[in-house]
Short mmCIF file of C-alpha atoms and ligand atoms in Angstrom, two decimals:
data_model
loop_
_atom_site.label_atom_id
_atom_site.label_comp_id
_atom_site.label_asym_id
_atom_site.label_seq_id
_atom_site.Cartn_x
_atom_site.Cartn_y
_atom_site.Cartn_z
CA UNK C 181 0.14 -0.06 0.20
CA UNK C 182 1.28 3.28 -0.90
CA UNK C 183 1.40 6.32 1.85
CA UNK C 184 -1.02 8.94 1.12
CA UNK C 185 0.86 12.12 0.55
CA UNK C 186 -0.76 15.97 1.11
CA UNK C 187 -1.51 16.50 -2.05
CA UNK C 188 1.51 14.67 -4.10
CA UNK C 189 0.98 15.07 -7.45
CA UNK C 190 1.30 11.75 -9.10
CA UNK C 191 2.82 11.65 -12.59
CA UNK C 192 0.90 10.30 -15.32
CA UNK C 193 2.02 7.67 -17.83
CA UNK C 194 1.18 8.19 -21.48
CA UNK C 195 -2.06 6.51 -21.76
CA UNK C 196 -3.41 8.03 -18.63
CA UNK C 197 -4.91 11.30 -18.04
CA UNK C 198 -7.18 13.06 -15.68
CA UNK C 199 -10.35 14.63 -17.08
CA UNK C 200 -13.86 15.29 -16.31
CA UNK C 201 -15.95 12.99 -17.44
CA UNK C 202 -19.80 13.38 -17.25
CA UNK C 203 -19.09 16.32 -14.39
CA UNK C 204 -16.12 14.52 -12.35
CA UNK C 205 -12.69 14.01 -12.36
CA UNK C 206 -11.67 10.67 -13.46
CA UNK C 207 -8.72 9.38 -14.69
CA UNK C 208 -9.20 7.89 -18.70
CA UNK C 209 -7.07 4.95 -19.97
CA UNK C 210 -6.38 4.26 -23.35
CA UNK C 211 -3.51 1.85 -24.00
CA UNK C 212 -3.14 -0.71 -26.98
CA UNK C 213 -4.39 -3.10 -24.29
CA UNK C 214 -7.86 -1.31 -23.03
CA UNK C 215 -9.66 1.16 -22.63
CA UNK C 216 -11.00 2.34 -19.55
CA UNK C 217 -12.61 5.18 -17.42
CA UNK C 218 -11.95 5.65 -13.18
CA UNK C 219 -14.08 8.24 -12.11
CA UNK C 220 -11.75 9.69 -8.19
CA UNK C 221 -15.12 9.10 -6.54
CA UNK C 222 -15.47 6.21 -4.92
CA UNK C 223 -12.70 4.83 -6.83
CA UNK C 224 -14.96 3.62 -8.76
CA UNK C 225 -14.46 2.19 -12.39
CA UNK C 226 -16.81 2.84 -14.87
CA UNK C 227 -15.70 1.43 -17.71
CA UNK C 228 -13.30 -1.40 -19.07
CA UNK C 229 -13.01 -2.20 -22.34
CA UNK C 230 -10.83 -4.79 -23.25
CA UNK C 231 -9.08 -4.55 -27.01
CA UNK C 232 -11.25 -5.98 -29.47
CA UNK C 233 -14.03 -6.03 -26.91
CA UNK C 234 -16.93 -4.68 -26.07
CA UNK C 235 -17.41 -2.60 -22.78
CA UNK C 236 -17.72 -5.34 -19.45
CA UNK C 237 -18.96 -3.14 -17.36
CA UNK C 238 -22.03 -1.56 -17.37
CA UNK C 239 -22.99 1.59 -16.60
CA UNK C 240 -26.70 3.67 -16.21
CA UNK C 241 -27.50 6.21 -18.84
CA UNK C 242 -29.93 7.81 -15.90
CA UNK C 243 -26.21 7.68 -13.10
CA UNK C 244 -25.77 10.91 -10.63
CA UNK C 245 -22.75 11.87 -10.36
CA UNK C 246 -20.40 14.26 -8.09
CA UNK C 247 -21.29 14.96 -3.98
CA UNK C 248 -21.73 11.83 -2.29
CA UNK C 249 -23.36 9.93 -5.23
CA UNK C 250 -23.49 6.24 -5.69
CA UNK C 251 -22.43 5.71 -9.24
CA UNK C 252 -25.19 3.04 -10.79
CA UNK C 253 -22.34 0.70 -12.95
CA UNK C 254 -19.50 0.20 -13.14
CA UNK C 255 -18.02 -1.60 -10.25
CA UNK C 256 -18.77 0.12 -6.59
CA UNK C 257 -16.32 -0.34 -3.96
CA UNK C 258 -18.74 -1.44 -1.07
CA UNK C 259 -17.46 -1.32 2.67
CA UNK C 260 -17.21 -1.17 5.59
CA UNK C 261 -20.52 -2.93 5.54
CA UNK C 262 -22.12 -4.45 3.00
CA UNK C 263 -26.36 -3.32 2.68
CA UNK C 264 -27.39 -2.39 5.84
CA UNK C 265 -24.86 -3.94 7.69
CA UNK C 266 -25.69 -7.22 9.57
CA UNK C 267 -27.42 -5.18 12.40
CA UNK C 268 -29.89 -3.64 9.14
CA UNK C 269 -29.64 -0.08 10.41
CA UNK C 270 -26.82 1.34 8.82
CA UNK C 271 -27.58 5.20 7.75
CA UNK C 272 -25.95 4.52 4.45
CA UNK C 273 -26.72 1.67 2.58
CA UNK C 274 -23.79 -0.16 1.31
CA UNK C 275 -20.89 1.69 3.16
CA UNK C 276 -19.37 4.87 3.10
CA UNK C 277 -16.15 4.05 0.85
CA UNK C 278 -18.26 4.35 -2.40
CA UNK C 279 -19.34 7.76 -1.93
CA UNK C 280 -16.15 9.91 -1.37
CA UNK C 281 -13.91 11.39 -3.36
CA UNK C 282 -10.04 9.22 -3.05
CA UNK C 283 -7.14 9.99 -3.58
CA UNK C 284 -4.18 8.89 -5.96
CA UNK C 285 -1.45 7.37 -4.80
CA UNK C 286 0.17 5.75 -8.03
CA UNK C 287 0.59 5.02 -11.40
CA UNK C 288 2.32 2.96 -13.83
CA UNK C 289 3.17 0.75 -16.00
CA UNK C 290 3.25 -2.88 -15.21
CA UNK C 291 4.14 -4.42 -19.01
CA UNK C 292 1.51 -3.85 -20.82
CA UNK C 293 -1.00 -3.08 -18.10
CA UNK C 294 -1.82 0.09 -16.18
CA UNK C 295 -1.84 -0.29 -12.61
CA UNK C 296 -3.14 2.28 -10.75
CA UNK C 297 -3.88 2.95 -6.49
CA UNK C 298 -5.88 5.29 -4.65
CA UNK C 299 -6.07 5.60 -0.74
CA UNK C 300 -9.09 6.55 1.17
CA UNK C 301 -7.88 8.44 4.05
CA UNK C 302 -9.48 10.01 7.27
CA UNK C 303 -13.03 9.83 5.70
CA UNK C 304 -14.58 7.47 8.47
CA UNK C 305 -17.42 9.02 9.74
CA UNK C 306 -17.28 6.91 13.10
CA UNK C 307 -14.11 8.92 13.82
CA UNK C 308 -11.94 5.00 13.96
CA UNK C 309 -10.24 5.60 11.32
CA UNK C 310 -10.73 3.08 8.62
CA UNK C 311 -8.82 3.19 5.53
CA UNK C 312 -9.54 1.71 2.75
CA UNK C 313 -7.11 1.36 -0.07
CA UNK C 314 -7.67 -0.26 -4.36
CA UNK C 315 -5.49 -1.15 -6.76
CA UNK C 316 -6.56 -1.71 -10.14
CA UNK C 317 -4.52 -3.80 -12.63
CA UNK C 318 -6.17 -2.79 -16.23
CA UNK C 319 -5.67 -4.75 -19.64
CA UNK C 320 -7.08 -7.87 -21.48
CA UNK C 321 -7.49 -8.75 -18.01
CA UNK C 322 -9.13 -6.76 -14.99
CA UNK C 323 -8.41 -7.02 -11.37
CA UNK C 324 -9.47 -5.15 -8.72
CA UNK C 325 -8.17 -5.05 -5.20
CA UNK C 326 -9.54 -3.44 -2.35
CA UNK C 327 -8.02 -3.16 1.23
CA UNK C 328 -9.86 -2.06 4.78
CA UNK C 329 -7.41 -1.43 7.45
CA UNK C 330 -8.45 -0.82 10.50
CA UNK C 331 -8.04 2.59 12.14
CA UNK C 332 -7.79 2.96 16.31
CA UNK C 333 -10.88 1.35 16.72
CA UNK C 334 -10.93 -2.02 16.82
CA UNK C 335 -14.34 -3.26 13.82
CA UNK C 336 -16.59 -5.57 12.41
CA UNK C 337 -15.99 -5.09 8.38
CA UNK C 338 -18.08 -6.19 5.05
CA UNK C 339 -16.99 -5.49 1.93
CA UNK C 340 -17.66 -5.95 -2.00
CA UNK C 341 -16.66 -5.37 -5.78
CA UNK C 342 -20.64 -4.99 -6.54
CA UNK C 343 -19.98 -5.27 -10.14
CA UNK C 344 -22.19 -4.77 -12.65
CA UNK C 345 -21.76 -6.77 -16.22
CA UNK C 346 -23.06 -5.78 -19.27
CA UNK C 347 -24.94 -8.65 -21.18
CA UNK C 348 -27.05 -8.45 -24.11
CA UNK C 349 -29.87 -9.90 -22.49
CA UNK C 350 -29.99 -11.33 -18.45
CA UNK C 351 -33.10 -13.47 -18.98
CA UNK C 352 -30.53 -15.81 -21.20
CA UNK C 353 -27.61 -15.98 -18.88
CA UNK C 354 -26.09 -18.95 -17.67
CA UNK C 355 -24.63 -18.66 -14.46
CA UNK C 356 -21.77 -21.33 -14.01
CA UNK C 357 -20.11 -22.05 -10.81
CA UNK C 358 -23.25 -21.69 -8.09
CA UNK C 359 -24.13 -25.49 -8.64
CA UNK C 360 -25.21 -26.75 -4.87
CA UNK C 361 -24.46 -23.75 -3.58
CA UNK C 362 -25.97 -22.66 -0.32
CA UNK C 363 -27.41 -19.44 -0.41
CA UNK C 364 -29.49 -16.46 1.31
CA UNK C 365 -32.80 -15.19 -1.20
CA UNK C 366 -32.76 -11.34 -0.25
CA UNK C 367 -35.92 -11.11 -2.02
CA UNK C 368 -37.26 -13.48 1.08
CA UNK C 369 -35.98 -11.77 3.85
CA UNK C 370 -32.82 -13.65 3.24
CA UNK C 371 -34.49 -17.54 3.98
CA UNK C 372 -32.22 -20.33 3.21
CA UNK C 373 -32.11 -21.72 0.13
CA UNK C 374 -29.81 -23.99 -2.69
CA UNK C 375 -29.16 -23.88 -6.02
CA UNK C 376 -30.04 -26.64 -7.75
CA UNK C 377 -26.79 -28.64 -9.48
CA UNK C 378 -27.74 -26.86 -12.74
CA UNK C 379 -26.06 -23.02 -13.90
CA UNK C 380 -28.51 -20.39 -12.38
CA UNK C 381 -30.76 -18.84 -14.91
CA UNK C 382 -32.36 -16.14 -14.27
CA UNK C 383 -36.15 -15.61 -14.39
CA UNK C 384 -37.57 -12.71 -11.87
CA UNK C 385 -36.08 -10.22 -9.49
CA UNK C 386 -32.77 -11.58 -8.08
CA UNK C 387 -30.98 -10.90 -4.58
CA UNK C 388 -28.86 -13.57 -3.10
CA UNK C 389 -25.96 -14.22 -1.20
CA UNK C 390 -24.35 -17.67 -2.36
CA UNK C 391 -21.89 -18.92 0.00
CA UNK C 392 -19.13 -19.52 -2.93
CA UNK C 393 -15.19 -18.17 -3.18
CA UNK C 394 -14.55 -19.65 -5.99
CA UNK C 395 -14.47 -18.73 -10.16
CA UNK C 396 -18.04 -18.02 -11.32
CA UNK C 397 -18.84 -17.74 -15.44
CA UNK C 398 -21.15 -15.47 -16.63
CA UNK C 399 -22.38 -17.44 -19.75
CA UNK C 400 -23.88 -14.73 -21.80
CA UNK C 401 -25.62 -17.03 -24.37
CA UNK C 402 -27.19 -13.68 -26.26
CA UNK C 403 -23.83 -11.49 -26.16
CA UNK C 404 -21.83 -14.57 -27.82
CA UNK C 405 -18.99 -14.19 -24.96
CA UNK C 406 -18.47 -15.28 -21.49
CA UNK C 407 -17.39 -13.33 -18.38
CA UNK C 408 -15.39 -15.09 -15.97
CA UNK C 409 -15.13 -13.61 -12.77
CA UNK C 410 -12.02 -15.16 -10.57
CA UNK C 411 -12.34 -13.89 -6.69
CA UNK C 412 -10.23 -13.93 -3.82
CA UNK C 413 -10.08 -13.19 -0.04
CA UNK C 414 -13.83 -13.50 -0.43
CA UNK C 415 -16.86 -15.85 1.46
CA UNK C 416 -19.21 -14.89 -0.75
CA UNK C 417 -21.17 -14.60 -4.79
CA UNK C 418 -23.54 -11.73 -4.56
CA UNK C 419 -26.11 -12.16 -7.37
CA UNK C 420 -28.82 -9.28 -8.47
CA UNK C 421 -30.76 -7.90 -11.44
CA UNK C 422 -33.66 -5.92 -10.29
CA UNK C 423 -36.35 -7.24 -12.37
CA UNK C 424 -38.74 -4.50 -14.24
CA UNK C 425 -41.03 -4.37 -10.84
CA UNK C 426 -37.86 -2.91 -8.95
CA UNK C 427 -36.08 -0.97 -11.68
CA UNK C 428 -39.02 1.29 -12.13
CA UNK C 429 -38.75 2.31 -8.51
CA UNK C 430 -34.73 3.76 -9.11
CA UNK C 431 -34.55 7.02 -10.34
CA UNK C 432 -30.89 6.56 -11.98
CA UNK C 433 -31.83 4.02 -14.07
CA UNK C 434 -34.00 3.76 -17.27
CA UNK C 435 -37.03 1.43 -16.51
CA UNK C 436 -35.91 -0.89 -19.92
CA UNK C 437 -32.30 -1.43 -18.50
CA UNK C 438 -32.87 -4.00 -16.28
CA UNK C 439 -32.36 -6.12 -19.19
CA UNK C 440 -27.95 -5.31 -19.78
CA UNK C 441 -26.84 -6.15 -16.46
CA UNK C 442 -26.28 -8.78 -13.92
CA UNK C 443 -24.43 -7.80 -10.64
CA UNK C 444 -22.26 -10.36 -10.19
CA UNK C 445 -20.25 -9.64 -6.55
CA UNK C 446 -17.70 -10.95 -4.58
CA UNK C 447 -18.01 -10.40 -0.96
CA UNK C 448 -17.43 -11.07 3.04
CA UNK C 449 -20.63 -10.36 3.59
CA UNK C 450 -23.08 -11.98 6.15
CA UNK C 451 -21.48 -14.22 8.78
CA UNK C 452 -18.25 -14.24 6.56
CA UNK C 453 -17.68 -10.48 8.26
CA UNK C 454 -14.39 -10.05 9.35
CA UNK C 455 -13.53 -7.93 13.04
CA UNK C 456 -10.07 -6.55 12.62
CA UNK C 457 -8.46 -5.51 15.88
CA UNK C 458 -6.41 -1.78 15.02
CA UNK C 459 -4.41 -1.85 12.27
CA UNK C 460 -5.31 -5.29 10.99
CA UNK C 461 -6.07 -5.06 7.43
CA UNK C 462 -8.82 -7.01 5.12
CA UNK C 463 -8.35 -6.88 1.45
CA UNK C 464 -10.68 -8.99 -1.43
CA UNK C 465 -10.21 -9.34 -4.79
CA UNK C 466 -11.15 -10.07 -8.38
CA UNK C 467 -10.07 -10.78 -11.75
CA UNK C 468 -12.11 -10.71 -15.28
CA UNK C 469 -11.38 -12.11 -18.19
CA UNK C 470 -13.41 -12.52 -21.16
CA UNK C 471 -14.07 -15.68 -23.95
CA UNK C 472 -15.49 -16.15 -26.93
O1 TA6 B 594 -26.02 -6.27 -4.10
C1 TA6 B 594 -27.72 -6.66 -4.29
C2 TA6 B 594 -27.76 -5.36 -3.59
O2 TA6 B 594 -27.34 -5.09 -2.10
C3 TA6 B 594 -28.82 -5.08 -3.79
O3 TA6 B 594 -30.33 -5.27 -2.43
C4 TA6 B 594 -30.13 -4.44 -4.26
O4 TA6 B 594 -30.48 -2.85 -3.89
C5 TA6 B 594 -28.39 -3.70 -4.94
O5 TA6 B 594 -27.41 -3.88 -4.21
C6 TA6 B 594 -28.21 -2.15 -5.39
O6 TA6 B 594 -27.84 -1.44 -4.13
P1 TA6 B 594 -27.64 0.41 -4.29
O7 TA6 B 594 -27.58 0.59 -2.45
O8 TA6 B 594 -26.44 0.52 -4.81
O9 TA6 B 594 -28.79 0.76 -4.76
#
């Protein structure tokens, strides 16, 4: 993890520029290997397009930006709690780290990949001093790692990479890697259930927290490609799509946009939450690749 020094300007290598995107500051990556957009607000990657591919990330055209807004799409970094938190009463859904501007601490090339590191310090509203760090490796594959480090106070943390994957039609997916897994069904008050021994096909509002920490392959049948999600340091895989009834109530999403994405989220959540002593850290990560 790189230290954060007050306002130290980080040299941007060629192929990386700081621009205004949708009215807020973002790092725009344009290399032979990939194009990408990473907003400083939330350290939020909203676009990753490996060479020769279509964007792997979905982004709502009605998303809000700036001043505490949570961008709808891309990869929201979630923590230090998931959803309403384990107690169910947290004031901000999915934690506060996605609602603050982060600071760029490192920008470099590693082979053909751009490596970007960002940090969020002195933002913990509890006064506990929790710090967040994120590392992005952007090229033909995409790796994202999120680290939460406890400050002076011991703290229980959850974390997730709430990735919105772009698909041709969510009703024509086969999601492999969840077969036979236990899950909590958040559309049924977190009722316990078990996935059949078949690939998951979505047929209605879906909000499931699977006890799966291994590779998941999202076969986008209509789009003719698969997106492979390889998590590390996680315990759960969340699968979410609101379907039209819930999408209609979301002001930052066009009513018909729900067909174009599925969220598959590597996470540490619910009973897998971790207690961090002062200085202790939790890191979760994921690597994505596209297969044709
Ligand atoms: O990860 C699934 C979920 O927690 C759903 O319950 C759904 O509400 C979704 O995230 C979106 O959350 P957001 O706070 O970004 O509107």
